[in-house]
mmCIF file of C-alpha atoms in Angstrom:
data_model
loop_
_atom_site.group_PDB
_atom_site.id
_atom_site.type_symbol
_atom_site.label_atom_id
_atom_site.label_comp_id
_atom_site.label_asym_id
_atom_site.label_seq_id
_atom_site.Cartn_x
_atom_site.Cartn_y
_atom_site.Cartn_z
ATOM 1 C CA MET A 295 32.709 22.836 -26.804
ATOM 2 C CA ALA A 296 33.157 19.112 -26.175
ATOM 3 C CA ARG A 297 30.318 16.944 -27.461
ATOM 4 C CA LYS A 298 28.224 15.664 -24.594
ATOM 5 C CA LYS A 299 25.392 13.196 -24.257
ATOM 6 C CA VAL A 300 22.460 15.323 -23.111
ATOM 7 C CA LEU A 301 19.062 14.049 -21.975
ATOM 8 C CA VAL A 302 16.357 16.727 -21.969
ATOM 9 C CA LEU A 303 13.142 16.507 -19.936
ATOM 10 C CA HIS A 304 10.872 17.443 -22.817
ATOM 11 C CA SER A 305 7.160 18.143 -22.456
ATOM 12 C CA GLY A 306 6.479 19.720 -25.834
ATOM 13 C CA GLY A 307 6.184 23.208 -24.311
ATOM 14 C CA MET A 308 8.290 26.208 -25.308
ATOM 15 C CA ASP A 309 10.821 25.997 -22.493
ATOM 16 C CA SER A 310 11.807 22.348 -22.759
ATOM 17 C CA THR A 311 11.686 22.384 -26.554
ATOM 18 C CA THR A 312 14.028 25.380 -26.554
ATOM 19 C CA CYS A 313 16.458 23.442 -24.336
ATOM 20 C CA LEU A 314 16.225 20.472 -26.690
ATOM 21 C CA LEU A 315 16.924 22.468 -29.844
ATOM 22 C CA GLN A 316 19.665 24.523 -28.207
ATOM 23 C CA ALA A 317 21.495 21.372 -27.061
ATOM 24 C CA LYS A 318 21.087 19.951 -30.569
ATOM 25 C CA ALA A 319 22.328 23.200 -32.171
ATOM 26 C CA GLU A 320 25.395 23.058 -29.917
ATOM 27 C CA GLY A 321 26.222 19.720 -31.517
ATOM 28 C CA HIS A 322 25.544 17.463 -28.553
ATOM 29 C CA ASP A 323 24.209 13.927 -28.709
ATOM 30 C CA VAL A 324 20.664 14.780 -27.617
ATOM 31 C CA ALA A 325 17.769 12.618 -26.442
ATOM 32 C CA SER A 326 14.261 13.620 -25.363
ATOM 33 C CA LEU A 327 12.568 12.202 -22.273
ATOM 34 C CA GLY A 328 8.837 12.481 -21.651
ATOM 35 C CA ILE A 329 7.082 11.586 -18.415
ATOM 36 C CA ASP A 330 3.506 10.434 -18.906
ATOM 37 C CA TYR A 331 2.004 10.807 -15.439
ATOM 38 C CA GLY A 332 -1.601 10.288 -16.373
ATOM 39 C CA GLN A 333 -2.759 13.894 -16.667
ATOM 40 C CA ARG A 334 -4.164 16.075 -19.452
ATOM 41 C CA LEU A 335 -1.025 15.397 -21.415
ATOM 42 C CA LEU A 336 -1.976 13.863 -24.709
ATOM 43 C CA VAL A 337 -1.793 17.091 -26.688
ATOM 44 C CA GLU A 338 1.577 18.103 -25.215
ATOM 45 C CA MET A 339 2.872 14.592 -25.894
ATOM 46 C CA MET A 340 1.829 14.843 -29.557
ATOM 47 C CA PHE A 341 3.710 18.114 -29.907
ATOM 48 C CA ALA A 342 6.792 16.617 -28.240
ATOM 49 C CA GLU A 343 6.700 13.594 -30.547
ATOM 50 C CA GLY A 344 6.269 15.803 -33.595
ATOM 51 C CA GLN A 345 9.228 17.993 -32.601
ATOM 52 C CA CYS A 346 11.451 14.938 -32.101
ATOM 53 C CA GLU A 347 10.435 13.528 -35.461
ATOM 54 C CA LYS A 348 11.083 16.836 -37.219
ATOM 55 C CA TYR A 349 14.565 17.187 -35.744
ATOM 56 C CA SER A 350 15.455 13.456 -35.728
ATOM 57 C CA ILE A 351 15.898 13.338 -31.972
ATOM 58 C CA PRO A 352 15.324 9.998 -30.211
ATOM 59 C CA ARG A 353 12.563 10.100 -27.601
ATOM 60 C CA HIS A 354 11.699 7.844 -24.688
ATOM 61 C CA VAL A 355 8.593 8.105 -22.504
ATOM 62 C CA ILE A 356 8.398 6.875 -18.911
ATOM 63 C CA ASN A 357 4.906 6.022 -17.706
ATOM 64 C CA VAL A 358 4.173 6.519 -14.039
ATOM 65 C CA ASN A 359 1.153 7.340 -11.964
ATOM 66 C CA TRP A 360 0.588 8.297 -8.363
ATOM 67 C CA GLN A 361 -2.419 9.543 -6.469
ATOM 68 C CA LYS A 362 -3.057 13.250 -6.916
ATOM 69 C CA ALA A 363 -5.336 15.588 -5.044
ATOM 70 C CA GLU A 364 -7.930 17.575 -6.984
ATOM 71 C CA ARG A 365 -6.607 20.929 -8.138
ATOM 72 C CA GLN A 366 -8.132 24.053 -9.624
ATOM 73 C CA ILE A 367 -6.740 25.784 -12.685
ATOM 74 C CA PRO A 368 -6.992 29.558 -12.219
ATOM 75 C CA LEU A 369 -8.070 31.537 -15.267
ATOM 76 C CA ASN A 370 -7.238 34.942 -16.668
ATOM 77 C CA ARG A 371 -4.571 35.854 -14.117
ATOM 78 C CA SER A 372 -2.088 38.474 -15.202
ATOM 79 C CA VAL A 373 1.609 37.599 -15.266
ATOM 80 C CA GLU A 374 2.072 40.050 -12.358
ATOM 81 C CA GLU A 375 -0.560 38.245 -10.270
ATOM 82 C CA MET A 376 1.138 34.892 -10.882
ATOM 83 C CA ALA A 377 4.305 36.156 -9.245
ATOM 84 C CA HIS A 378 2.500 36.887 -5.972
ATOM 85 C CA SER A 379 1.024 33.536 -4.978
ATOM 86 C CA VAL A 380 1.410 29.829 -5.613
ATOM 87 C CA SER A 381 -1.136 28.747 -8.211
ATOM 88 C CA PRO A 382 -3.756 26.266 -6.936
ATOM 89 C CA ALA A 383 -2.790 24.220 -10.006
ATOM 90 C CA PHE A 384 0.472 23.322 -8.218
ATOM 91 C CA LEU A 385 0.952 19.552 -8.199
ATOM 92 C CA PRO A 386 3.071 18.753 -5.126
ATOM 93 C CA GLY A 387 6.203 16.847 -5.990
ATOM 94 C CA ARG A 388 5.804 16.957 -9.772
ATOM 95 C CA ASN A 389 9.219 18.390 -10.608
ATOM 96 C CA ILE A 390 10.807 16.364 -7.800
ATOM 97 C CA VAL A 391 9.531 13.179 -9.475
ATOM 98 C CA PHE A 392 10.430 14.393 -12.979
ATOM 99 C CA LEU A 393 13.993 15.247 -11.971
ATOM 100 C CA GLY A 394 14.386 11.979 -10.060
ATOM 101 C CA LEU A 395 13.263 9.865 -13.005
ATOM 102 C CA GLY A 396 15.173 12.024 -15.480
ATOM 103 C CA HIS A 397 18.341 11.675 -13.443
ATOM 104 C CA ALA A 398 17.995 7.901 -12.994
ATOM 105 C CA HIS A 399 17.308 7.431 -16.716
ATOM 106 C CA ALA A 400 20.185 9.750 -17.666
ATOM 107 C CA ALA A 401 22.503 7.657 -15.478
ATOM 108 C CA GLY A 402 21.165 4.485 -17.105
ATOM 109 C CA ILE A 403 21.894 5.666 -20.658
ATOM 110 C CA GLY A 404 25.268 7.106 -19.655
ATOM 111 C CA ALA A 405 24.318 10.751 -20.269
ATOM 112 C CA ASP A 406 26.637 13.514 -19.088
ATOM 113 C CA GLU A 407 23.824 15.964 -18.480
ATOM 114 C CA LEU A 408 20.146 16.124 -17.675
ATOM 115 C CA GLN A 409 18.538 19.366 -18.805
ATOM 116 C CA ILE A 410 15.250 20.807 -17.581
ATOM 117 C CA GLY A 411 13.508 23.942 -18.863
ATOM 118 C CA LEU A 412 12.870 25.424 -15.392
ATOM 119 C CA ASN A 413 12.631 29.170 -15.254
ATOM 120 C CA CYS A 414 11.779 31.318 -12.326
ATOM 121 C CA VAL A 415 11.387 34.845 -13.659
ATOM 122 C CA ASP A 416 7.897 34.782 -15.221
ATOM 123 C CA PHE A 417 6.201 31.711 -13.786
ATOM 124 C CA SER A 418 3.208 30.392 -11.897
ATOM 125 C CA GLY A 419 4.798 30.739 -8.464
ATOM 126 C CA TYR A 420 5.410 27.003 -8.003
ATOM 127 C CA PRO A 421 7.964 26.368 -5.231
ATOM 128 C CA ASP A 422 9.618 23.653 -7.344
ATOM 129 C CA CYS A 423 10.483 26.152 -10.090
ATOM 130 C CA THR A 424 12.797 28.410 -8.095
ATOM 131 C CA THR A 425 16.553 28.913 -8.051
ATOM 132 C CA GLN A 426 16.607 27.818 -4.422
ATOM 133 C CA PHE A 427 14.821 24.587 -5.344
ATOM 134 C CA TYR A 428 17.178 23.930 -8.251
ATOM 135 C CA ASP A 429 20.219 24.505 -6.042
ATOM 136 C CA SER A 430 18.897 22.194 -3.316
ATOM 137 C CA TYR A 431 18.161 19.475 -5.884
ATOM 138 C CA CYS A 432 21.701 19.729 -7.286
ATOM 139 C CA THR A 433 23.146 19.486 -3.779
ATOM 140 C CA MET A 434 21.046 16.402 -3.049
ATOM 141 C CA LEU A 435 22.038 14.753 -6.360
ATOM 142 C CA ASN A 436 25.728 15.377 -5.753
ATOM 143 C CA ILE A 437 25.424 13.556 -2.438
ATOM 144 C CA GLY A 438 23.054 10.783 -3.523
ATOM 145 C CA ASN A 439 24.838 9.974 -6.791
ATOM 146 C CA PRO A 440 28.278 11.580 -6.843
ATOM 147 C CA GLY A 441 29.791 11.589 -10.314
ATOM 148 C CA GLY A 442 26.375 11.066 -11.907
ATOM 149 C CA PRO A 443 24.813 13.147 -14.693
ATOM 150 C CA LYS A 444 24.949 16.891 -14.081
ATOM 151 C CA LEU A 445 21.636 18.707 -13.720
ATOM 152 C CA VAL A 446 21.457 21.806 -15.926
ATOM 153 C CA ALA A 447 18.656 24.378 -16.190
ATOM 154 C CA PRO A 448 19.784 26.612 -19.070
ATOM 155 C CA LEU A 449 16.744 28.931 -18.918
ATOM 156 C CA LEU A 450 16.602 29.303 -15.131
ATOM 157 C CA LYS A 451 17.105 33.041 -14.991
ATOM 158 C CA MET A 452 15.634 34.039 -18.344
ATOM 159 C CA SER A 453 12.357 35.923 -18.713
ATOM 160 C CA LYS A 454 9.648 34.470 -20.940
ATOM 161 C CA PRO A 455 10.257 37.043 -23.715
ATOM 162 C CA GLU A 456 13.977 36.197 -23.593
ATOM 163 C CA ILE A 457 13.164 32.497 -23.950
ATOM 164 C CA ALA A 458 10.844 33.216 -26.887
ATOM 165 C CA ARG A 459 13.620 35.198 -28.598
ATOM 166 C CA LEU A 460 16.033 32.300 -28.083
ATOM 167 C CA ALA A 461 13.381 29.842 -29.321
ATOM 168 C CA SER A 462 12.887 32.002 -32.376
ATOM 169 C CA THR A 463 16.599 31.994 -33.249
ATOM 170 C CA LEU A 464 16.472 28.181 -33.016
ATOM 171 C CA GLY A 465 13.674 28.071 -35.586
ATOM 172 C CA LEU A 466 10.709 27.678 -33.235
ATOM 173 C CA GLN A 467 7.575 29.698 -33.827
ATOM 174 C CA ARG A 468 4.815 30.629 -31.423
ATOM 175 C CA ASN A 469 2.587 27.747 -32.519
ATOM 176 C CA ASP A 470 5.261 25.061 -32.673
ATOM 177 C CA THR A 471 4.940 24.208 -28.983
ATOM 178 C CA TRP A 472 2.050 23.476 -26.625
ATOM 179 C CA SER A 473 1.667 24.813 -23.086
ATOM 180 C CA CYS A 474 -2.083 25.033 -22.376
ATOM 181 C CA TYR A 475 -3.436 23.222 -19.293
ATOM 182 C CA ARG A 476 -6.994 23.091 -20.689
ATOM 183 C CA PRO A 477 -7.121 22.000 -24.329
ATOM 184 C CA GLN A 478 -10.524 22.918 -25.820
ATOM 185 C CA ILE A 479 -12.462 21.323 -28.648
ATOM 186 C CA ARG A 480 -13.524 24.075 -31.046
ATOM 187 C CA GLU A 481 -14.852 23.691 -34.594
ATOM 188 C CA GLY A 482 -13.472 20.197 -34.944
ATOM 189 C CA SER A 483 -9.998 21.061 -33.633
ATOM 190 C CA ILE A 484 -8.143 20.993 -30.343
ATOM 191 C CA VAL A 485 -7.095 24.520 -29.455
ATOM 192 C CA ALA A 486 -5.390 26.217 -26.508
ATOM 193 C CA CYS A 487 -7.827 27.815 -24.027
ATOM 194 C CA GLY A 488 -6.067 31.184 -23.918
ATOM 195 C CA GLU A 489 -7.049 31.681 -20.265
ATOM 196 C CA CYS A 490 -4.851 29.476 -18.064
ATOM 197 C CA ASP A 491 -1.506 30.632 -16.614
ATOM 198 C CA ALA A 492 0.396 28.667 -19.252
ATOM 199 C CA CYS A 493 -1.506 30.351 -22.096
ATOM 200 C CA LYS A 494 -1.089 33.780 -20.514
ATOM 201 C CA LEU A 495 2.648 33.230 -20.070
ATOM 202 C CA HIS A 496 2.965 32.006 -23.651
ATOM 203 C CA GLU A 497 1.165 35.096 -24.945
ATOM 204 C CA PHE A 498 3.395 37.307 -22.784
ATOM 205 C CA ALA A 499 6.492 35.484 -24.056
ATOM 206 C CA TRP A 500 5.728 36.080 -27.722
ATOM 207 C CA GLN A 501 4.076 39.503 -27.609
ATOM 208 C CA GLU A 502 7.145 41.374 -28.814
ATOM 209 C CA LEU A 503 7.718 38.904 -31.630
ATOM 210 C CA LYS A 504 4.223 39.052 -33.100
ATOM 211 C CA MET B 266 1.045 10.834 20.491
ATOM 212 C CA ALA B 267 -1.378 12.361 17.987
ATOM 213 C CA ARG B 268 -2.662 9.943 15.366
ATOM 214 C CA LYS B 269 -1.072 10.666 12.016
ATOM 215 C CA LYS B 270 -1.582 9.417 8.497
ATOM 216 C CA VAL B 271 1.683 7.660 7.669
ATOM 217 C CA LEU B 272 2.709 6.295 4.271
ATOM 218 C CA VAL B 273 5.604 3.816 4.428
ATOM 219 C CA LEU B 274 7.849 2.959 1.481
ATOM 220 C CA HIS B 275 7.600 -0.792 1.959
ATOM 221 C CA SER B 276 9.663 -3.319 0.032
ATOM 222 C CA GLY B 277 8.981 -6.413 2.119
ATOM 223 C CA GLY B 278 12.480 -6.338 3.634
ATOM 224 C CA MET B 279 13.249 -6.155 7.354
ATOM 225 C CA ASP B 280 13.869 -2.415 7.556
ATOM 226 C CA SER B 281 10.763 -1.130 5.810
ATOM 227 C CA THR B 282 8.535 -3.780 7.368
ATOM 228 C CA THR B 283 9.807 -2.757 10.803
ATOM 229 C CA CYS B 284 8.888 0.870 10.029
ATOM 230 C CA LEU B 285 5.447 -0.255 8.882
ATOM 231 C CA LEU B 286 4.696 -2.310 11.988
ATOM 232 C CA GLN B 287 6.141 0.296 14.332
ATOM 233 C CA ALA B 288 3.936 3.033 12.842
ATOM 234 C CA LYS B 289 0.955 0.678 13.114
ATOM 235 C CA ALA B 290 1.833 -0.208 16.739
ATOM 236 C CA GLU B 291 1.977 3.508 17.541
ATOM 237 C CA GLY B 292 -1.653 3.725 16.477
ATOM 238 C CA HIS B 293 -1.206 5.719 13.281
ATOM 239 C CA ASP B 294 -3.324 5.424 10.159
ATOM 240 C CA VAL B 295 -0.770 3.471 8.124
ATOM 241 C CA ALA B 296 -0.534 2.673 4.415
ATOM 242 C CA SER B 297 2.111 0.708 2.508
ATOM 243 C CA LEU B 298 3.595 1.886 -0.779
ATOM 244 C CA GLY B 299 5.528 -0.397 -3.108
ATOM 245 C CA ILE B 300 7.491 0.733 -6.143
ATOM 246 C CA ASP B 301 7.685 -1.890 -8.874
ATOM 247 C CA TYR B 302 10.592 -0.684 -11.007
ATOM 248 C CA GLY B 303 10.970 -3.748 -13.144
ATOM 249 C CA GLN B 304 13.757 -5.553 -11.303
ATOM 250 C CA ARG B 305 14.134 -8.878 -9.501
ATOM 251 C CA LEU B 306 11.328 -7.846 -7.215
ATOM 252 C CA LEU B 307 8.601 -10.417 -7.417
ATOM 253 C CA VAL B 308 9.635 -12.295 -4.298
ATOM 254 C CA GLU B 309 10.002 -9.132 -2.200
ATOM 255 C CA MET B 310 6.625 -7.938 -3.489
ATOM 256 C CA MET B 311 4.976 -11.199 -2.408
ATOM 257 C CA PHE B 312 6.396 -10.794 1.084
ATOM 258 C CA ALA B 313 5.216 -7.169 1.239
ATOM 259 C CA GLU B 314 1.710 -8.152 0.120
ATOM 260 C CA GLY B 315 1.590 -10.976 2.643
ATOM 261 C CA GLN B 316 2.669 -8.673 5.485
ATOM 262 C CA CYS B 317 -0.006 -6.115 4.565
ATOM 263 C CA GLU B 318 -2.665 -8.808 4.415
ATOM 264 C CA LYS B 319 -1.617 -10.232 7.780
ATOM 265 C CA TYR B 320 -1.749 -6.846 9.506
ATOM 266 C CA SER B 321 -4.706 -5.415 7.520
ATOM 267 C CA ILE B 322 -2.682 -2.538 6.110
ATOM 268 C CA PRO B 323 -3.767 -1.053 2.759
ATOM 269 C CA ARG B 324 -1.112 -1.265 0.053
ATOM 270 C CA HIS B 325 -0.634 0.556 -3.223
ATOM 271 C CA VAL B 326 2.006 -0.217 -5.851
ATOM 272 C CA ILE B 327 3.372 2.327 -8.321
ATOM 273 C CA ASN B 328 4.777 0.843 -11.523
ATOM 274 C CA VAL B 329 7.611 2.699 -13.177
ATOM 275 C CA ASN B 330 10.548 1.793 -15.337
ATOM 276 C CA TRP B 331 13.610 3.610 -16.554
ATOM 277 C CA GLN B 332 16.736 2.487 -18.339
ATOM 278 C CA LYS B 333 19.312 0.958 -16.031
ATOM 279 C CA ALA B 334 22.932 0.107 -16.640
ATOM 280 C CA GLU B 335 24.122 -3.460 -16.047
ATOM 281 C CA ARG B 336 25.308 -4.009 -12.501
ATOM 282 C CA GLN B 337 27.189 -6.744 -10.689
ATOM 283 C CA ILE B 338 26.048 -8.189 -7.386
ATOM 284 C CA PRO B 339 29.100 -8.857 -5.201
ATOM 285 C CA LEU B 340 29.055 -12.089 -3.223
ATOM 286 C CA ASN B 341 30.322 -13.157 0.169
ATOM 287 C CA ARG B 342 31.543 -9.741 1.310
ATOM 288 C CA SER B 343 31.836 -9.278 5.041
ATOM 289 C CA VAL B 344 29.826 -6.522 6.729
ATOM 290 C CA GLU B 345 33.144 -4.747 7.422
ATOM 291 C CA GLU B 346 34.092 -4.828 3.730
ATOM 292 C CA MET B 347 30.727 -3.327 2.754
ATOM 293 C CA ALA B 348 31.451 -0.249 4.819
ATOM 294 C CA HIS B 349 34.607 0.531 2.836
ATOM 295 C CA SER B 350 33.365 0.856 -0.734
ATOM 296 C CA VAL B 351 30.221 1.485 -2.732
ATOM 297 C CA SER B 352 28.818 -1.835 -3.898
ATOM 298 C CA PRO B 353 28.778 -2.314 -7.698
ATOM 299 C CA ALA B 354 25.117 -3.259 -7.174
ATOM 300 C CA PHE B 355 24.381 0.442 -6.559
ATOM 301 C CA LEU B 356 21.550 1.597 -8.820
ATOM 302 C CA PRO B 357 22.067 5.335 -9.380
ATOM 303 C CA GLY B 358 19.049 7.369 -8.399
ATOM 304 C CA ARG B 359 16.986 4.518 -6.959
ATOM 305 C CA ASN B 360 16.250 6.070 -3.581
ATOM 306 C CA ILE B 361 15.934 9.517 -5.176
ATOM 307 C CA VAL B 362 13.133 8.161 -7.390
ATOM 308 C CA PHE B 363 11.545 6.181 -4.539
ATOM 309 C CA LEU B 364 11.459 9.199 -2.233
ATOM 310 C CA GLY B 365 10.152 11.458 -5.003
ATOM 311 C CA LEU B 366 7.282 9.123 -5.861
ATOM 312 C CA GLY B 367 6.621 8.349 -2.197
ATOM 313 C CA HIS B 368 6.455 12.039 -1.373
ATOM 314 C CA ALA B 369 4.175 12.898 -4.322
ATOM 315 C CA HIS B 370 1.846 9.998 -3.476
ATOM 316 C CA ALA B 371 1.861 10.902 0.228
ATOM 317 C CA ALA B 372 0.854 14.463 -0.711
ATOM 318 C CA GLY B 373 -1.886 13.088 -2.963
ATOM 319 C CA ILE B 374 -3.464 10.962 -0.220
ATOM 320 C CA GLY B 375 -3.070 13.721 2.377
ATOM 321 C CA ALA B 376 -0.507 11.859 4.511
ATOM 322 C CA ASP B 377 1.322 13.715 7.274
ATOM 323 C CA GLU B 378 4.448 11.612 6.959
ATOM 324 C CA LEU B 379 6.391 9.519 4.496
ATOM 325 C CA GLN B 380 8.590 6.938 6.191
ATOM 326 C CA ILE B 381 11.546 5.133 4.658
ATOM 327 C CA GLY B 382 13.624 2.371 6.255
ATOM 328 C CA LEU B 383 17.004 3.945 5.395
ATOM 329 C CA ASN B 384 19.829 3.068 7.717
ATOM 330 C CA CYS B 385 23.430 3.990 7.409
ATOM 331 C CA VAL B 386 25.270 2.071 10.113
ATOM 332 C CA ASP B 387 25.554 -1.432 8.627
ATOM 333 C CA PHE B 388 24.866 -1.027 4.923
ATOM 334 C CA SER B 389 26.159 -1.588 1.414
ATOM 335 C CA GLY B 390 27.902 1.781 1.160
ATOM 336 C CA TYR B 391 25.312 3.315 -1.182
ATOM 337 C CA PRO B 392 25.607 7.127 -1.241
ATOM 338 C CA ASP B 393 21.805 7.447 -1.171
ATOM 339 C CA CYS B 394 21.596 5.681 2.204
ATOM 340 C CA THR B 395 23.563 8.183 4.280
ATOM 341 C CA THR B 396 22.571 10.771 6.873
ATOM 342 C CA GLN B 397 23.971 13.479 4.628
ATOM 343 C CA PHE B 398 21.781 12.284 1.754
ATOM 344 C CA TYR B 399 18.698 12.127 3.965
ATOM 345 C CA ASP B 400 19.330 15.648 5.266
ATOM 346 C CA SER B 401 19.820 17.036 1.754
ATOM 347 C CA TYR B 402 16.620 15.361 0.562
ATOM 348 C CA CYS B 403 14.653 16.869 3.465
ATOM 349 C CA THR B 404 16.075 20.305 2.689
ATOM 350 C CA MET B 405 15.099 19.965 -0.976
ATOM 351 C CA LEU B 406 11.566 18.787 -0.078
ATOM 352 C CA ASN B 407 11.031 21.677 2.317
ATOM 353 C CA ILE B 408 11.860 24.076 -0.502
ATOM 354 C CA GLY B 409 10.105 22.247 -3.340
ATOM 355 C CA ASN B 410 6.900 21.491 -1.422
ATOM 356 C CA PRO B 411 6.752 23.543 1.764
ATOM 357 C CA GLY B 412 4.108 22.274 4.161
ATOM 358 C CA GLY B 413 4.021 18.888 2.419
ATOM 359 C CA PRO B 414 4.379 15.467 4.052
ATOM 360 C CA LYS B 415 7.355 15.185 6.403
ATOM 361 C CA LEU B 416 10.068 12.695 5.465
ATOM 362 C CA VAL B 417 10.991 10.430 8.381
ATOM 363 C CA ALA B 418 13.672 7.719 8.531
ATOM 364 C CA PRO B 419 13.106 6.107 11.934
ATOM 365 C CA LEU B 420 15.947 3.568 11.598
ATOM 366 C CA LEU B 421 18.549 5.944 10.156
ATOM 367 C CA LYS B 422 21.097 5.601 12.932
ATOM 368 C CA MET B 423 20.326 2.089 14.132
ATOM 369 C CA SER B 424 22.628 -0.880 13.574
ATOM 370 C CA LYS B 425 21.246 -3.994 11.896
ATOM 371 C CA PRO B 426 21.166 -5.978 15.174
ATOM 372 C CA GLU B 427 19.281 -3.091 16.810
ATOM 373 C CA ILE B 428 16.742 -3.119 13.974
ATOM 374 C CA ALA B 429 16.325 -6.892 14.293
ATOM 375 C CA ARG B 430 15.677 -6.508 18.034
ATOM 376 C CA LEU B 431 13.055 -3.839 17.331
ATOM 377 C CA ALA B 432 11.533 -6.022 14.590
ATOM 378 C CA SER B 433 11.403 -8.888 17.045
ATOM 379 C CA THR B 434 9.509 -6.845 19.653
ATOM 380 C CA LEU B 435 6.995 -5.981 16.910
ATOM 381 C CA GLY B 436 6.381 -9.665 16.231
ATOM 382 C CA LEU B 437 8.607 -10.100 13.174
ATOM 383 C CA GLN B 438 10.824 -13.143 12.893
ATOM 384 C CA ARG B 439 13.940 -13.665 10.816
ATOM 385 C CA ASN B 440 12.048 -15.377 8.002
ATOM 386 C CA ASP B 441 9.078 -13.014 7.863
ATOM 387 C CA THR B 442 10.830 -10.580 5.537
ATOM 388 C CA TRP B 443 12.792 -10.882 2.286
ATOM 389 C CA SER B 444 16.018 -9.041 1.462
ATOM 390 C CA CYS B 445 17.970 -11.265 -0.959
ATOM 391 C CA TYR B 446 19.048 -9.767 -4.309
ATOM 392 C CA ARG B 447 19.410 -13.206 -5.948
ATOM 393 C CA PRO B 448 16.473 -15.514 -5.226
ATOM 394 C CA GLN B 449 17.473 -19.116 -6.040
ATOM 395 C CA ILE B 450 15.340 -22.063 -7.088
ATOM 396 C CA ARG B 451 16.232 -25.001 -4.857
ATOM 397 C CA GLU B 452 14.304 -28.258 -4.417
ATOM 398 C CA GLY B 453 11.107 -26.789 -5.789
ATOM 399 C CA SER B 454 11.246 -23.630 -3.670
ATOM 400 C CA ILE B 455 12.515 -20.077 -3.979
ATOM 401 C CA VAL B 456 15.169 -19.482 -1.345
ATOM 402 C CA ALA B 457 17.527 -16.640 -0.417
ATOM 403 C CA CYS B 458 21.047 -17.036 -1.868
ATOM 404 C CA GLY B 459 22.852 -16.437 1.429
ATOM 405 C CA GLU B 460 25.766 -14.774 -0.385
ATOM 406 C CA CYS B 461 24.742 -11.253 -1.469
ATOM 407 C CA ASP B 462 25.207 -8.162 0.717
ATOM 408 C CA ALA B 463 21.530 -8.177 1.667
ATOM 409 C CA CYS B 464 21.696 -11.801 2.850
ATOM 410 C CA LYS B 465 24.932 -11.160 4.750
ATOM 411 C CA LEU B 466 23.447 -8.103 6.451
ATOM 412 C CA HIS B 467 20.295 -10.032 7.327
ATOM 413 C CA GLU B 468 22.354 -12.822 8.873
ATOM 414 C CA PHE B 469 24.417 -10.267 10.810
ATOM 415 C CA ALA B 470 21.229 -8.540 11.996
ATOM 416 C CA TRP B 471 19.710 -11.665 13.477
ATOM 417 C CA GLN B 472 22.807 -13.493 14.735
ATOM 418 C CA GLU B 473 22.290 -12.546 18.365
ATOM 419 C CA LEU B 474 18.620 -13.503 18.238
ATOM 420 C CA LYS B 475 19.102 -17.007 16.812
#
């Protein structure tokens, strides 16, 4: 496989960290990109930074903020329930902004590829996490910046347990990434809430690997 | 016409300012959105602020920065030449980022519409200023955020002289907007260079209205 320059949209969660380590394991010239959009992100960001330090991967963070409507974070939904409705935690335009900034930055650093950890098998029902969305974004990019960095979503059609197995082969353990939407302070530590969709999906992902 | 909440991507140039004033003249609840992306923008921004003050339109600016490759600004091209090749001043992903942030912000403030002053008749040949690009972006938005703010490009198929005539009926004069890519210091003032594509297009737009 030819060595490529790959920029990975990297939040510190399991999916994007798996993309990052897989691209690195494939021998590519890999860089991590974080988007700090002014939301409960500090814990995720610390995990992302720690992962990049551990694996000697350069990281850049873009700061940006826009007005957001209030949203509710549903608790204790089953993975089956998630598939049947869009979560009220949906932030309209989030992935559209992330991909736009990721693509522009990738073009600026001369990357061949922009990777995102989208997956649409076990997910929170967000419309900007679907195959149809990914395809429409690729079509738009090909028109708006022909010859620019290619958008790749390596995990798009993988289930959460499949992603956890891949993560595991890359050396990631269950607690090496952060997904929780509602970090809690407990006994002097910051811990995952265990109740939000992200926690439930993470538990579901790793259940067979316990 | 029902009164809508309209957010306009507003740079201070003729096209976006015309959109802004037209939406205002139609009686809509109008807001201006600037994107400060860390480029020769201070002069444009001052014009945009001044226009909003003059017409009592609220304005918000989103600051964002990403890595950009060096680009050349071609000088003294004719409007005909511009149509035949993509200008080396093209910044990959610029409009993709602008539309993404504009759309997310519009959703956050509960706007019905996001307007952009794109036009693809007399332009610098940028691939993210075409009808095909606009259509593909709308398709992607409808999938990624169904029911979200509608993307509207009121000037899409108008020529520059047509836009200048419309601007003129809305009370804008030739010198009320700023388009130049290369502001020059001359005799203690900041003046437009008169040589870049934006200056040439502006001159072409207003030639019949001199």
